Amino acid sequence: MFLKKISNIFLSIVFLFFFLLSGQSKSNQNEDLIKKLSDYLLNTKEISSGFIQINDDFLQEGNFYLKNNRLRIEYKQPNNIIIVVKNNNAMYYNVDLEEVQYFNPKNTVAKLFFNLFYDNNFLDNAKYNFQNNSLSLKKIYEIDGDKNSIEIYFEKSPLKLRKIELNSINGRILFGITDLNYNPNLDDKLFSLANPLLS
């Protein structure tokens, strides 16, 4: 009877030991993945991709380009609209209506894309969710004093951006990323803020 108790205690200790080791191993794997994700984002200098944007029930399609703190978004469907953002200046160009407007992008969603790829501290305080072959992170951010949330989804193997979801007081916007191309050597002219109606 005494030997049986000792045996049970020993088995419990061994089980606990392996349980703790497996938990620590998983924790280390998750930390390695977060480091890999951070390196992946910060080492991506240029991106081109297609996207499908769902804003509540409204669907839009287009292309997205990012290079050196410059952003170009081309909406193809249902309206032909181009948005170019550079530093503290941005241009909205409605091709169909031949309308151009300039605005300050400081308190817009565009800032989030720059932060995601160029801010070393952007992933700080993010909450991570690890699945079999996917990883997501959620972060609260402020735009013009209003609290919003961004949730970003990645495929794990190979590590690849798949989806961005924004939730704000203005509603929910979902960007599905397609045909992602890393470091495609984009022409700087693509990010020109010159009025296209005057050229």
Tab-separated table of C-alpha atoms in Angstrom:
chain	number	residue	atom	x	y	z
A	1	MET	CA	0.000	0.000	0.000
A	2	PHE	CA	2.834	2.384	0.913
A	3	LEU	CA	4.659	1.560	-2.338
A	4	LYS	CA	1.484	2.209	-4.325
A	5	LYS	CA	1.151	5.689	-2.756
A	6	ILE	CA	4.813	6.454	-3.492
A	7	SER	CA	4.332	5.237	-7.058
A	8	ASN	CA	1.233	7.446	-7.501
A	9	ILE	CA	3.072	10.487	-6.092
A	10	PHE	CA	6.052	9.802	-8.380
A	11	LEU	CA	3.771	9.493	-11.445
A	12	SER	CA	1.995	12.731	-10.495
A	13	ILE	CA	5.335	14.555	-10.204
A	14	VAL	CA	6.516	13.176	-13.567
A	15	PHE	CA	3.206	14.158	-15.198
A	16	LEU	CA	3.401	17.667	-13.682
A	17	PHE	CA	7.017	18.019	-14.805
A	18	PHE	CA	6.187	17.090	-18.418
A	19	PHE	CA	3.074	19.286	-18.343
A	20	LEU	CA	5.160	22.279	-17.232
A	21	LEU	CA	7.835	21.514	-19.822
A	22	SER	CA	5.284	21.273	-22.635
A	23	GLY	CA	3.664	24.556	-21.499
A	24	GLN	CA	7.060	26.247	-21.392
A	25	SER	CA	7.923	24.834	-24.825
A	26	LYS	CA	4.662	26.171	-26.282
A	27	SER	CA	5.284	29.541	-24.635
A	28	ASN	CA	8.792	29.653	-26.144
A	29	GLN	CA	7.383	28.715	-29.556
A	30	ASN	CA	4.846	31.539	-29.283
A	31	GLU	CA	7.552	34.021	-28.264
A	32	ASP	CA	9.685	32.895	-31.217
A	33	LEU	CA	6.706	33.354	-33.530
A	34	ILE	CA	6.053	36.880	-32.210
A	35	LYS	CA	9.727	37.760	-32.792
A	36	LYS	CA	9.527	36.285	-36.287
A	37	LEU	CA	6.354	38.293	-36.946
A	38	SER	CA	7.984	41.528	-35.788
A	39	ASP	CA	11.012	40.894	-38.035
A	40	TYR	CA	8.702	40.006	-40.918
A	41	LEU	CA	6.817	43.285	-40.663
A	42	LEU	CA	9.804	45.564	-40.096
A	43	ASN	CA	11.894	43.966	-42.860
A	44	THR	CA	9.149	44.377	-45.432
A	45	LYS	CA	10.026	47.650	-47.133
A	46	GLU	CA	7.603	47.452	-50.041
A	47	ILE	CA	4.316	45.671	-50.627
A	48	SER	CA	1.828	45.389	-53.425
A	49	SER	CA	-1.362	43.403	-53.134
A	50	GLY	CA	-4.951	43.121	-54.149
A	51	PHE	CA	-7.679	43.481	-51.571
A	52	ILE	CA	-11.376	43.066	-50.990
A	53	GLN	CA	-12.769	45.619	-48.536
A	54	ILE	CA	-16.051	45.070	-46.744
A	55	ASN	CA	-17.398	48.134	-44.969
A	56	ASP	CA	-20.505	46.929	-43.146
A	57	ASP	CA	-22.377	45.442	-46.165
A	58	PHE	CA	-20.616	47.503	-48.856
A	59	LEU	CA	-17.987	45.636	-50.915
A	60	GLN	CA	-15.052	47.266	-52.758
A	61	GLU	CA	-12.097	45.785	-54.643
A	62	GLY	CA	-8.730	47.234	-55.534
A	63	ASN	CA	-4.967	47.271	-55.195
A	64	PHE	CA	-2.723	48.411	-52.366
A	65	TYR	CA	0.885	49.673	-52.529
A	66	LEU	CA	3.207	50.573	-49.657
A	67	LYS	CA	6.778	51.911	-49.838
A	68	ASN	CA	8.894	54.002	-47.428
A	69	ASN	CA	6.034	55.602	-45.487
A	70	ARG	CA	4.058	56.149	-48.664
A	71	LEU	CA	0.752	54.506	-49.430
A	72	ARG	CA	-1.366	54.192	-52.563
A	73	ILE	CA	-4.814	52.614	-52.630
A	74	GLU	CA	-6.610	52.078	-55.923
A	75	TYR	CA	-10.297	51.196	-55.703
A	76	LYS	CA	-11.493	49.533	-58.927
A	77	GLN	CA	-14.965	48.317	-58.038
A	78	PRO	CA	-17.586	49.736	-57.786
A	79	ASN	CA	-15.937	53.209	-58.042
A	80	ASN	CA	-12.606	54.170	-59.588
A	81	ILE	CA	-10.872	56.060	-56.747
A	82	ILE	CA	-7.176	56.601	-55.976
A	83	ILE	CA	-5.851	57.631	-52.555
A	84	VAL	CA	-2.178	58.540	-52.110
A	85	VAL	CA	-0.691	59.225	-48.663
A	86	LYS	CA	2.771	60.639	-47.932
A	87	ASN	CA	3.766	61.811	-44.459
A	88	ASN	CA	1.318	64.559	-43.457
A	89	ASN	CA	-0.331	65.026	-46.828
A	90	ALA	CA	-2.784	62.927	-48.824
A	91	MET	CA	-4.725	63.092	-52.063
A	92	TYR	CA	-8.165	61.698	-52.850
A	93	TYR	CA	-8.807	61.347	-56.602
A	94	ASN	CA	-12.184	60.223	-57.944
A	95	VAL	CA	-11.262	59.249	-61.507
A	96	ASP	CA	-14.874	58.902	-62.701
A	97	LEU	CA	-15.950	62.307	-61.383
A	98	GLU	CA	-12.579	63.971	-62.153
A	99	GLU	CA	-12.468	65.295	-58.603
A	100	VAL	CA	-9.298	65.855	-56.555
A	101	GLN	CA	-9.130	66.738	-52.857
A	102	TYR	CA	-6.155	67.040	-50.509
A	103	PHE	CA	-6.345	66.261	-46.792
A	104	ASN	CA	-4.238	65.598	-43.691
A	105	PRO	CA	-4.090	61.813	-43.057
A	106	LYS	CA	-3.009	62.172	-39.410
A	107	ASN	CA	-6.288	60.939	-37.921
A	108	THR	CA	-7.141	58.335	-40.544
A	109	VAL	CA	-6.782	54.577	-40.949
A	110	ALA	CA	-3.761	55.156	-43.233
A	111	LYS	CA	-1.679	55.871	-40.116
A	112	LEU	CA	-2.294	52.288	-38.961
A	113	PHE	CA	-0.665	50.803	-42.063
A	114	PHE	CA	2.440	52.920	-41.510
A	115	ASN	CA	2.541	51.955	-37.833
A	116	LEU	CA	2.155	48.266	-38.625
A	117	PHE	CA	5.117	48.145	-41.000
A	118	TYR	CA	7.388	50.933	-39.778
A	119	ASP	CA	6.866	51.385	-36.017
A	120	ASN	CA	9.160	49.155	-33.908
A	121	ASN	CA	6.803	49.460	-30.925
A	122	PHE	CA	3.483	48.904	-32.697
A	123	LEU	CA	3.171	45.285	-31.535
A	124	ASP	CA	3.731	46.253	-27.894
A	125	ASN	CA	0.659	45.553	-25.720
A	126	ALA	CA	-1.029	43.589	-28.503
A	127	LYS	CA	-3.051	40.512	-27.538
A	128	TYR	CA	-2.154	37.388	-29.519
A	129	ASN	CA	-4.263	34.406	-30.471
A	130	PHE	CA	-2.441	31.275	-31.718
A	131	GLN	CA	-4.272	28.686	-33.831
A	132	ASN	CA	-3.023	25.632	-35.777
A	133	ASN	CA	-1.794	27.454	-38.885
A	134	SER	CA	-2.814	31.002	-38.111
A	135	LEU	CA	-1.943	33.816	-35.754
A	136	SER	CA	-3.891	36.947	-34.987
A	137	LEU	CA	-3.169	39.991	-32.912
A	138	LYS	CA	-5.547	42.580	-31.533
A	139	LYS	CA	-4.660	46.093	-30.487
A	140	ILE	CA	-6.584	49.096	-29.217
A	141	TYR	CA	-5.656	52.406	-30.807
A	142	GLU	CA	-6.942	55.976	-30.835
A	143	ILE	CA	-7.947	58.130	-33.790
A	144	ASP	CA	-8.901	61.683	-32.964
A	145	GLY	CA	-9.597	60.760	-29.329
A	146	ASP	CA	-11.875	57.800	-30.145
A	147	LYS	CA	-10.879	54.272	-29.111
A	148	ASN	CA	-10.834	51.720	-31.896
A	149	SER	CA	-9.538	48.198	-32.337
A	150	ILE	CA	-7.513	46.546	-35.069
A	151	GLU	CA	-7.244	42.798	-35.498
A	152	ILE	CA	-4.634	41.447	-37.911
A	153	TYR	CA	-4.579	37.854	-39.148
A	154	PHE	CA	-1.514	36.014	-40.452
A	155	GLU	CA	-0.937	32.608	-41.938
A	156	LYS	CA	1.819	30.874	-39.937
A	157	SER	CA	3.600	28.751	-42.506
A	158	PRO	CA	4.687	30.517	-44.553
A	159	LEU	CA	4.213	33.680	-42.502
A	160	LYS	CA	1.888	35.863	-44.543
A	161	LEU	CA	-0.553	38.738	-43.920
A	162	ARG	CA	-4.096	37.584	-44.693
A	163	LYS	CA	-6.690	39.937	-43.236
A	164	ILE	CA	-7.069	43.226	-41.353
A	165	GLU	CA	-10.222	44.066	-39.394
A	166	LEU	CA	-10.908	47.549	-38.039
A	167	ASN	CA	-13.674	48.312	-35.563
A	168	SER	CA	-14.535	51.908	-34.733
A	169	ILE	CA	-17.477	54.105	-33.818
A	170	ASN	CA	-18.041	54.441	-37.574
A	171	GLY	CA	-18.485	50.692	-38.041
A	172	ARG	CA	-16.455	47.674	-39.088
A	173	ILE	CA	-14.061	47.536	-42.046
A	174	LEU	CA	-12.552	44.264	-43.221
A	175	PHE	CA	-9.611	44.039	-45.658
A	176	GLY	CA	-9.045	40.613	-47.218
A	177	ILE	CA	-5.508	40.526	-48.676
A	178	THR	CA	-4.909	38.768	-52.020
A	179	ASP	CA	-1.906	38.307	-54.353
A	180	LEU	CA	0.562	39.663	-51.797
A	181	ASN	CA	3.921	40.611	-53.329
A	182	TYR	CA	6.899	41.536	-51.118
A	183	ASN	CA	9.502	44.099	-52.134
A	184	PRO	CA	8.269	44.456	-55.750
A	185	ASN	CA	10.546	47.449	-56.540
A	186	LEU	CA	7.748	49.994	-56.913
A	187	ASP	CA	8.267	53.140	-58.974
A	188	ASP	CA	8.318	56.304	-56.822
A	189	LYS	CA	6.050	58.028	-59.368
A	190	LEU	CA	3.269	55.736	-58.187
A	191	PHE	CA	3.142	57.814	-54.988
A	192	SER	CA	3.062	61.253	-56.595
A	193	LEU	CA	0.726	63.810	-55.030
A	194	ALA	CA	0.695	65.965	-58.156
A	195	ASN	CA	-2.837	66.809	-59.267
A	196	PRO	CA	-3.569	64.276	-62.060
A	197	LEU	CA	-6.065	66.670	-63.641
A	198	LEU	CA	-3.295	69.181	-64.338
A	199	SER	CA	-0.836	66.820	-66.029
